[in-house]
Coordinates of C-alpha atoms in Angstrom, one line a residue:
X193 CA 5.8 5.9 21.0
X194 CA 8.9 4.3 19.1
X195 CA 11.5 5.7 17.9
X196 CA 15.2 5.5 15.4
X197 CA 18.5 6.0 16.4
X198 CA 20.2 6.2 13.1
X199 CA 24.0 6.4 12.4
X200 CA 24.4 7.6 8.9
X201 CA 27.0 6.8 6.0
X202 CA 27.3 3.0 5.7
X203 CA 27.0 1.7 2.5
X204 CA 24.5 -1.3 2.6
X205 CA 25.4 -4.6 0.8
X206 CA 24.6 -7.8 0.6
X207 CA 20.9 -9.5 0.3
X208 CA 17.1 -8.9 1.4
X209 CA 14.3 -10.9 0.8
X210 CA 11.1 -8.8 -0.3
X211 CA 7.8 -9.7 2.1
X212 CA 4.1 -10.6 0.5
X213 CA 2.2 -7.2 -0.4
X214 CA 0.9 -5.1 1.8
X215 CA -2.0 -3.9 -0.4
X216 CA -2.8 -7.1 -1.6
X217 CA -3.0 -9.1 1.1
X218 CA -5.8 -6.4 3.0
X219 CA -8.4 -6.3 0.5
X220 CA -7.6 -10.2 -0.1
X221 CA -8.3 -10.8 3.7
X222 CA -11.5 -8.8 3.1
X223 CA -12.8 -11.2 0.3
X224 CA -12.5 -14.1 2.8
X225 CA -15.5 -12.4 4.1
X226 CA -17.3 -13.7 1.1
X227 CA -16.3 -17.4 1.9
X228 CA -19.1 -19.4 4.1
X229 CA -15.8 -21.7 4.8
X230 CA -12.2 -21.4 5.6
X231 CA -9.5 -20.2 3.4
X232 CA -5.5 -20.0 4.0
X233 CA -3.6 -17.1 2.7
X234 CA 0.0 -17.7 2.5
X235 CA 2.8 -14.6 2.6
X236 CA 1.1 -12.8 5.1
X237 CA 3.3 -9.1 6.1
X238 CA 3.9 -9.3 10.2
X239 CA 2.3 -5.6 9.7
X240 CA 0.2 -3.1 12.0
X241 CA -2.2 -2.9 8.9
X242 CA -2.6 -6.8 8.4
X243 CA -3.3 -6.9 12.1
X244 CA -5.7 -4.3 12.4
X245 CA -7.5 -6.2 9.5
X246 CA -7.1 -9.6 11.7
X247 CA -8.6 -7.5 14.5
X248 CA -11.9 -6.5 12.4
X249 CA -12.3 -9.8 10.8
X250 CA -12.6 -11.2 14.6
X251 CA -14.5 -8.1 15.3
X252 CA -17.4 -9.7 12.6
X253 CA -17.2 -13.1 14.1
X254 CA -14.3 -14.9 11.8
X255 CA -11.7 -16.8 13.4
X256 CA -8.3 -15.8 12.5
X257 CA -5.1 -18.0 13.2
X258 CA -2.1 -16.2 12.4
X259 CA 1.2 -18.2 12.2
X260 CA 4.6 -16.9 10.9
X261 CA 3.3 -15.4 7.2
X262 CA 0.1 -18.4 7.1
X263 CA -2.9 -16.8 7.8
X264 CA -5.8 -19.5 8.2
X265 CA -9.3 -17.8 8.4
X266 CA -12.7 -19.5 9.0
X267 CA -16.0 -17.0 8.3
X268 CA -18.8 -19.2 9.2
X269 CA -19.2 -17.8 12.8
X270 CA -19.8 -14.3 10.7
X271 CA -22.7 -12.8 11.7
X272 CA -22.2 -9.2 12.6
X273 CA -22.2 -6.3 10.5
X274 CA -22.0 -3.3 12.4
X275 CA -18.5 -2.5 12.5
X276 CA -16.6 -1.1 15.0
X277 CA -15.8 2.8 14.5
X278 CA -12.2 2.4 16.3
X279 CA -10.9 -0.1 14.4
X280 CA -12.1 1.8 11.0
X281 CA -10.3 5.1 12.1
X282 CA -7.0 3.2 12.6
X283 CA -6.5 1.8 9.2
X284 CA -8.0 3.3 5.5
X285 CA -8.1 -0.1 4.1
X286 CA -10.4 -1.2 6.5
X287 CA -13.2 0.3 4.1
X288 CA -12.9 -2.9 2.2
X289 CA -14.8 -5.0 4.0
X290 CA -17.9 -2.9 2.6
X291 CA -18.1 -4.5 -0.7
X292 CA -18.3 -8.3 0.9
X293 CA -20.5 -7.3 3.3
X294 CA -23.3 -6.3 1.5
X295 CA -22.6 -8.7 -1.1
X296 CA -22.7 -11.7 1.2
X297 CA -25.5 -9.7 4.1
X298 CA -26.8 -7.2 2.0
X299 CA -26.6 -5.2 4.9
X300 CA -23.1 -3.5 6.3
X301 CA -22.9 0.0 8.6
X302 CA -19.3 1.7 9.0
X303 CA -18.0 4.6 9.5
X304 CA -15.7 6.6 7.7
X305 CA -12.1 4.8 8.0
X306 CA -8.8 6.6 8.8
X307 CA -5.5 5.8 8.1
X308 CA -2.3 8.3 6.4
X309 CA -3.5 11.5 6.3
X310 CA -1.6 12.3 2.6
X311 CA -4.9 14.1 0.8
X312 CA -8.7 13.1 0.7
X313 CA -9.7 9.6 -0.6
X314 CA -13.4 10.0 -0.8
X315 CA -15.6 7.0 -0.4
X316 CA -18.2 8.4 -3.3
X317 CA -16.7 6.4 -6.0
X318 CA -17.2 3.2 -3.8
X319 CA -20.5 4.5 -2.7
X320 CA -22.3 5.7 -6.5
X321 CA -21.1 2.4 -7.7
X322 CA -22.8 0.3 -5.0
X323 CA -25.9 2.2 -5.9
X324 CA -25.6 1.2 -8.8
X325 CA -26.0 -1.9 -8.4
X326 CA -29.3 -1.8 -6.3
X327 CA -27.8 -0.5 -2.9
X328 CA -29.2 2.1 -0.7
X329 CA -27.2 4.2 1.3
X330 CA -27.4 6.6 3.9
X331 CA -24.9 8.8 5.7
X332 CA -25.0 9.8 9.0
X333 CA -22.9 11.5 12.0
X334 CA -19.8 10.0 10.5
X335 CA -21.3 6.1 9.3
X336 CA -22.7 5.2 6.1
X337 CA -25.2 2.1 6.3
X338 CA -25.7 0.0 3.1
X339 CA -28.8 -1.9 2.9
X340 CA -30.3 -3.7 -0.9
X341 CA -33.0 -6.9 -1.2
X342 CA -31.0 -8.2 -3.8
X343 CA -27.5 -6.9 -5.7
X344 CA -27.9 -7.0 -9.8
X345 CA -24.9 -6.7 -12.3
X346 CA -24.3 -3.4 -13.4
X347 CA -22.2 -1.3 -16.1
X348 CA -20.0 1.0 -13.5
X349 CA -17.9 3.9 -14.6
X350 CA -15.6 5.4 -12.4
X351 CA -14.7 9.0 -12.4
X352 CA -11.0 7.8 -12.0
X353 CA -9.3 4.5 -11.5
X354 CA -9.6 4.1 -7.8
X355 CA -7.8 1.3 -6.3
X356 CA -9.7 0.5 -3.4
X357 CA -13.5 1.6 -5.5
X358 CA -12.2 -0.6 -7.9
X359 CA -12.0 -3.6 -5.3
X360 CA -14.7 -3.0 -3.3
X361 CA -17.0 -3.3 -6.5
X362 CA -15.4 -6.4 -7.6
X363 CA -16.5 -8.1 -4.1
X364 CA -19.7 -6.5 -4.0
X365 CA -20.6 -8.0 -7.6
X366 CA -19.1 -11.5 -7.3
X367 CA -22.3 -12.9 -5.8
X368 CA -24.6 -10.3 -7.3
X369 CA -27.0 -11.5 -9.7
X370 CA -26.1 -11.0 -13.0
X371 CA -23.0 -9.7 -14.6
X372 CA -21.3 -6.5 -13.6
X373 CA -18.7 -4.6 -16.0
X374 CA -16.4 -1.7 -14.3
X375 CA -14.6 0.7 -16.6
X376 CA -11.7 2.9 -15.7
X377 CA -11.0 0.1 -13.0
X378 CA -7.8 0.8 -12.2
X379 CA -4.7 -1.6 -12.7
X380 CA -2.5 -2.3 -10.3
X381 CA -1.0 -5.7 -9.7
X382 CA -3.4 -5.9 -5.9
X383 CA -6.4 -6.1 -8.0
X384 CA -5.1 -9.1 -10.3
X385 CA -3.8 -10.5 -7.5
X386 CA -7.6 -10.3 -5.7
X387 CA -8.8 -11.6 -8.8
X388 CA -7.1 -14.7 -8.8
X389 CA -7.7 -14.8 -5.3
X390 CA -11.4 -14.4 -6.1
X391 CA -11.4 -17.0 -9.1
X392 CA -9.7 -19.6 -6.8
X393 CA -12.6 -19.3 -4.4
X394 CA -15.0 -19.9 -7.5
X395 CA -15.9 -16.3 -8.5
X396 CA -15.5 -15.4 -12.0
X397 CA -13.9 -12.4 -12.7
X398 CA -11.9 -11.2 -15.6
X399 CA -10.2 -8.1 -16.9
X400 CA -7.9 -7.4 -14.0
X401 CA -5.0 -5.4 -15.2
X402 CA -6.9 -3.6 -17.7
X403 CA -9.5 -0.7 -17.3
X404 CA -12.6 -2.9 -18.3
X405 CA -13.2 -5.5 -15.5
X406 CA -16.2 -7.9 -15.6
X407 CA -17.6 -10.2 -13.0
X408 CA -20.1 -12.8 -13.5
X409 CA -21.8 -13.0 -10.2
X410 CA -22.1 -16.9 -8.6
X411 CA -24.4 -18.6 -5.9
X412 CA -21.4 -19.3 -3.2
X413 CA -17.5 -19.6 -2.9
X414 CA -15.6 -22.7 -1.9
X415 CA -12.6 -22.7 0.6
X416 CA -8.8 -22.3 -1.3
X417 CA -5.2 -21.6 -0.4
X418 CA -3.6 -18.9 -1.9
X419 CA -0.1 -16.9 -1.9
X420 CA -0.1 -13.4 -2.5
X421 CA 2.2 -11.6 -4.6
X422 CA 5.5 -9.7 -3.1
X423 CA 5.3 -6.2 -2.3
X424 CA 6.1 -3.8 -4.7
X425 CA 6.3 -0.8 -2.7
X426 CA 9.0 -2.6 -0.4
X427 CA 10.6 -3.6 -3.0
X428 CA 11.8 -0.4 -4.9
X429 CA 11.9 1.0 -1.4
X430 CA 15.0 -1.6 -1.2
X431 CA 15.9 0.2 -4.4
X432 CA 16.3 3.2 -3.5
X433 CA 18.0 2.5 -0.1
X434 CA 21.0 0.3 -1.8
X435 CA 21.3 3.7 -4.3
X436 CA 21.1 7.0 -1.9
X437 CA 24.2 4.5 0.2
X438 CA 25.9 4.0 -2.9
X439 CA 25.5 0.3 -2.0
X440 CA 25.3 -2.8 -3.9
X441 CA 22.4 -4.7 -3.0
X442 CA 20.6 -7.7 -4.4
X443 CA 16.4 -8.1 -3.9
X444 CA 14.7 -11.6 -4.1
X445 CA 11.3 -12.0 -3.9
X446 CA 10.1 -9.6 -6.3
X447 CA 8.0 -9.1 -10.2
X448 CA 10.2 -6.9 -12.1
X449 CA 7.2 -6.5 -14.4
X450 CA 5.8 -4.6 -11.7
X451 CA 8.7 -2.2 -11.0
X452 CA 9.3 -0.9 -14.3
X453 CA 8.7 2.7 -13.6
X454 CA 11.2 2.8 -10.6
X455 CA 13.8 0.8 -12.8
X456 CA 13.8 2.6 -15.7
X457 CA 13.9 6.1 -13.1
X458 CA 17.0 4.4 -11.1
X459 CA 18.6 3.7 -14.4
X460 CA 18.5 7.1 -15.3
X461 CA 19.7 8.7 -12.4
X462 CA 22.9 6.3 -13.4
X463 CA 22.6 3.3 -10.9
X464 CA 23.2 0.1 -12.1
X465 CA 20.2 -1.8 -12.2
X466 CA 20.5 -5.8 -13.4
X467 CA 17.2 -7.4 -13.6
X468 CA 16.8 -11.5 -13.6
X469 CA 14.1 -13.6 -12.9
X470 CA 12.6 -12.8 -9.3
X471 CA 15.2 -10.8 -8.4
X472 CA 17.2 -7.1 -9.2
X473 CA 20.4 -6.0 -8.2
X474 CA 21.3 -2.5 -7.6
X475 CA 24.5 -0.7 -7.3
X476 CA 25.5 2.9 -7.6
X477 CA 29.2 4.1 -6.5
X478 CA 28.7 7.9 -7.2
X479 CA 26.8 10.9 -6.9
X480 CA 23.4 10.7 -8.8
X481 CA 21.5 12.7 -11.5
X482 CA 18.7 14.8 -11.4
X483 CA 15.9 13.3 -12.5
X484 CA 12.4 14.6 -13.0
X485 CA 9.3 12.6 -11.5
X486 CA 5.5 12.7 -12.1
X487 CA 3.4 10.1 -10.3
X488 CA 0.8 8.6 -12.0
X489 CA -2.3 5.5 -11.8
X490 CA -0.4 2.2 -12.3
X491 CA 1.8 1.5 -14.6
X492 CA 2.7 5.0 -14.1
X493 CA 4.9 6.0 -11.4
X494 CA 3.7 4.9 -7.8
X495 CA 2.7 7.9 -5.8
X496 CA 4.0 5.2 -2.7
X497 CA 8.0 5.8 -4.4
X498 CA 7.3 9.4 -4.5
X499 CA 9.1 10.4 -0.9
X500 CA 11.8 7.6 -1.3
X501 CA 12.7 8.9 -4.4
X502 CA 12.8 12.7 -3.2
X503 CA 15.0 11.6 -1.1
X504 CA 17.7 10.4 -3.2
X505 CA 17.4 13.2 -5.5
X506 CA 18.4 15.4 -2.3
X507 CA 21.7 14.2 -2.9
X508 CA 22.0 14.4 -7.1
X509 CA 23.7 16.3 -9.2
X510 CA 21.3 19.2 -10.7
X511 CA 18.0 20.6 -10.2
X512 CA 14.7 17.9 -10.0
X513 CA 11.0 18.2 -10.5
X514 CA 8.8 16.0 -8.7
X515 CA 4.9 15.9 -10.1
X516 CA 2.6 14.4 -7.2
X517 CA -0.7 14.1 -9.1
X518 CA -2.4 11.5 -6.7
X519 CA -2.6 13.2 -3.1
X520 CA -2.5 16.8 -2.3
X521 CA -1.1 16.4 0.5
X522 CA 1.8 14.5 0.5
X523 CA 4.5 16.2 0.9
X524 CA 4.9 16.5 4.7
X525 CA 8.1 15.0 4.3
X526 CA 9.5 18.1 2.6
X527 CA 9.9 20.1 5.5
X528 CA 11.8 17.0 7.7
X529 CA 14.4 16.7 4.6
X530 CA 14.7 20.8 5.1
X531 CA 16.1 19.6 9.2
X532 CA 18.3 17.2 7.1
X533 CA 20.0 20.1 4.9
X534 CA 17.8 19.2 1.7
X535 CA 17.1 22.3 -0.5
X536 CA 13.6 21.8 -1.8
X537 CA 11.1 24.8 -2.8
X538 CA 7.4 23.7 -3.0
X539 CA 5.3 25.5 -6.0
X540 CA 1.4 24.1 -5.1
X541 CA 1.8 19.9 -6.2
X542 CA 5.4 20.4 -7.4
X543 CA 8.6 20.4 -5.7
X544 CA 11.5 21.6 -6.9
X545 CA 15.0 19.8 -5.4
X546 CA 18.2 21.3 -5.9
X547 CA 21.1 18.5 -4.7
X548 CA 23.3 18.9 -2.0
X549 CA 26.6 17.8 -1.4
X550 CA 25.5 16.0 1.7
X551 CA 22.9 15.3 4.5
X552 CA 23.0 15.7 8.2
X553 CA 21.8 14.1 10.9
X554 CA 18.4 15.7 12.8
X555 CA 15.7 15.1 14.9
X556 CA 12.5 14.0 12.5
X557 CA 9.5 12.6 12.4
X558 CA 7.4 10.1 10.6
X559 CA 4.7 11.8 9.2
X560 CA 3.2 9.3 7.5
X561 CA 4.1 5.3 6.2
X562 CA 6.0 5.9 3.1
X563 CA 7.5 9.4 4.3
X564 CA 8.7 7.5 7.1
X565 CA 10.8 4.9 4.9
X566 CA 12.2 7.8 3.2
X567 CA 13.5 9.5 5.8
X568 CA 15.2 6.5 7.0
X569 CA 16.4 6.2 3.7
X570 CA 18.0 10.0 3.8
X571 CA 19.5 9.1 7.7
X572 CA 21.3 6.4 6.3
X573 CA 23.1 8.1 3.6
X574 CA 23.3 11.1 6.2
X575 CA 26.6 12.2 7.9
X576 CA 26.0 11.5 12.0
X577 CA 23.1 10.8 13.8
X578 CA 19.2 11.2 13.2
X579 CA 16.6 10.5 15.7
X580 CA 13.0 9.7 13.5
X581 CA 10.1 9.8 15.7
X582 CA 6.7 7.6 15.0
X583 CA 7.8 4.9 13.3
X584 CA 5.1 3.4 14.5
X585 CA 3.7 4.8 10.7
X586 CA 6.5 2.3 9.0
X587 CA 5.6 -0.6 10.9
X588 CA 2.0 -0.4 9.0
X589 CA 3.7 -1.4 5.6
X590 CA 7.6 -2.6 6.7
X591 CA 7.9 -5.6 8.2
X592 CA 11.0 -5.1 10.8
X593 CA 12.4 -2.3 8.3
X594 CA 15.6 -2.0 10.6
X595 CA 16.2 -5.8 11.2
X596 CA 16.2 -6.1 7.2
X597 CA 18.7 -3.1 6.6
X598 CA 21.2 -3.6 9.5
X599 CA 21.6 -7.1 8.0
X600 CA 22.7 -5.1 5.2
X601 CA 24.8 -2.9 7.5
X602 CA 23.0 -0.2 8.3
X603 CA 23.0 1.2 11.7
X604 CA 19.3 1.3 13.3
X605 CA 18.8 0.8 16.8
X606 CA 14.5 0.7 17.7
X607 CA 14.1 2.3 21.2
X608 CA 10.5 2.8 23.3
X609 CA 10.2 6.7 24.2

């Protein structure tokens, strides 16, 4: 187990460069599975989530060479579609290679995969849309096997925009026969960036970014070389951490198009937020407003900026309201910002924050990926010292979180426990 040693109350300033999406690059490693061939995927997160995809993809039979952020993969040793229970429970992406595998095999078994636990993210919208299309499927002690003759092109509604239903049905239909049309897809920026990703390979897919997506299925994929997009998430996570230090901070590497919702909340809370070309800067020199939240399906307000943002409303001045519509269950943090002095009531999927004059240092812990970058983002802005247990849950989505922000100067000092 690792830990933080944080020493609150610097302000952070300078520059960080954002890293390649998270969420993008998993389900675009899981397309490669498609590829008879070898692709290269360029701005590749050092990440425990990319590297438990890495893991699977050798699991299968692909060869995976990882250097710096080039990943080079090669799927035609593929062969094996069985997949490996452990390595499902460790990550909830790793569902994702479902949709290629039958659509390449016509045959995949997994079991159920793991990952945050933040609220129930069933597989049934993944699973009635396969069917759809010809699948049969069968559930078992824990493992759903997915067998069909063929795959034909099928109208799909989902029940609600899932992201990762959405995806899986877009790699299950690209070399189905016929043509497919999902509606209420949902629209997040990973699933253009997977369908550019797709179209480079030779699949023809359009609609992405829109709640009607349609994929004309095709005999085979060629190899390509492809850069993914910058993460968002990490990106208004940067955000938040030069505002709750009443920093100044500038962030390269990023699509401002894509952070509109945390912009326009920043702004008005009253930091300064200046937005040009690939980059924002962000200052703030004193105490914050309340401002109310309710997270929402892209391009509403990312459930993934939810427990950042609750932590700088800790510290503002008045009463907020924070709406989290997407996962019942994610508001662990709540009860760590408590140890930190925060004064938040919870009323069922609302939480009610009342700002404080300050935060103090505590003994925490990470109880999940985002909720862990949020209470690193509260011990920073904190008076003393806070020790946050399991960050082992940031280093799934923030590539060295603590090298990036004590280049900023921030004082975080990893230990082994």
């Amino acid at each position: 187990m690792q830990r933080f040693m944080i020493t609150g109350g610097n302000r952070l300033s300078g520059t960080v460069k954002v890293s390649g999406s998270k969420n993008a690059t998993l389900p675009i490693m899981a397309a490669s599975l498609l590829l008879d061939g070898k692709c290269t995927i360029r701005g590749v997160p050092r990440l425990r989530d990319v590297a438990v995809m890495r893991e699977l993809l050798i699991y299968l039979g692909a060869s995976v060479v990882w250097e710096k952020d080039v990943m080079h993969i090669d799927t035609q040793g593929v062969g094996y579609q069985d997949v490996s229970e452990e390595l499902m429970r460790r990550m909830r992406a790793s569902n994702l290679v479902l949709g290629p595998l039958i659509s390449r095999y016509k045959y995949a078994r997994i079991s159920y995969p793991g990952g945050c636990d933040i609220g129930s993210r069933p597989m049934n919208f993944h699973l009635k849309g396969l069917q759809t299309m010809g699948v049969s499927i069968k559930e078992k002690f824990g493992y759903i096997t997915a067998e069909a003759k063929k795959l034909k092109g099928s109208e799909i509604y989902l029940d609600m925009p899932s992201v990762g239903a959405t995806e899986n049905l877009i790699m299950a239909a690209v070399l189905a026969k016929g043509t497919t049309v999902i509606r209420n897809a949902a629209r997040e920026p990973e699933i253009v960036d997977l369908q550019n990703f797709l179209n480079c390979l030779g699949a023809q897919v359009k609609g992405a970014g829109t709640d009607t997506i349609k994929i004309t299925g095709v005999n085979g994929l060629n190899g390509a070389e492809y850069t993914v997009i910058p993460d968002r998430i990490e990106a208004g996570t940067h955000m938040v951490a030069a505002a709750i230090t009443r920093g100044d901070v500038l962030v390269t590497n990023v699509i401002p198009e894509h952070l509109e919702p945390v912009i326009n909340k920043l702004r008005e809370a009253g930091v300064y937020v200046e937005v040009k070309d690939d980059q924002v800067r962000v200052a703030m020199d004193k105490k914050p407003l309340a401002v109310d939240i309710k997270t929402m399906p892209y391009p509403g307000f990312p459930t993934d900026m939810q427990p950042q943002f609750m932590a700088f409303m800790t510290l503002a001045e008045g009463t907020s309201v924070i709406s989290e519509t997407i996962f019942e269950n994610r508001y662990k943090h709540v009860m760590e910002f408590r140890r930190m002095g925060a004064d938040i009531r919870l009323e069922g999927h609302t939480a009610v924050v009342r700002g404080v004059p300050g935060l103090s240092g505590a003994c925490v812990e990470a109880t999940d990926l985002r909720a862990g970058a949020a209470l690193v983002l509260a011990a920073m802005a904190g008076e003393n010292g806070t020790v946050l247990d399991q960050v082992e849950h940031i280093d799934r989505g923030y590539e060295r979180l603590e090298n990036k922000y004590n280049a900023l100067g921030a004082r975080i000092i990893r230990v082994h426990s």
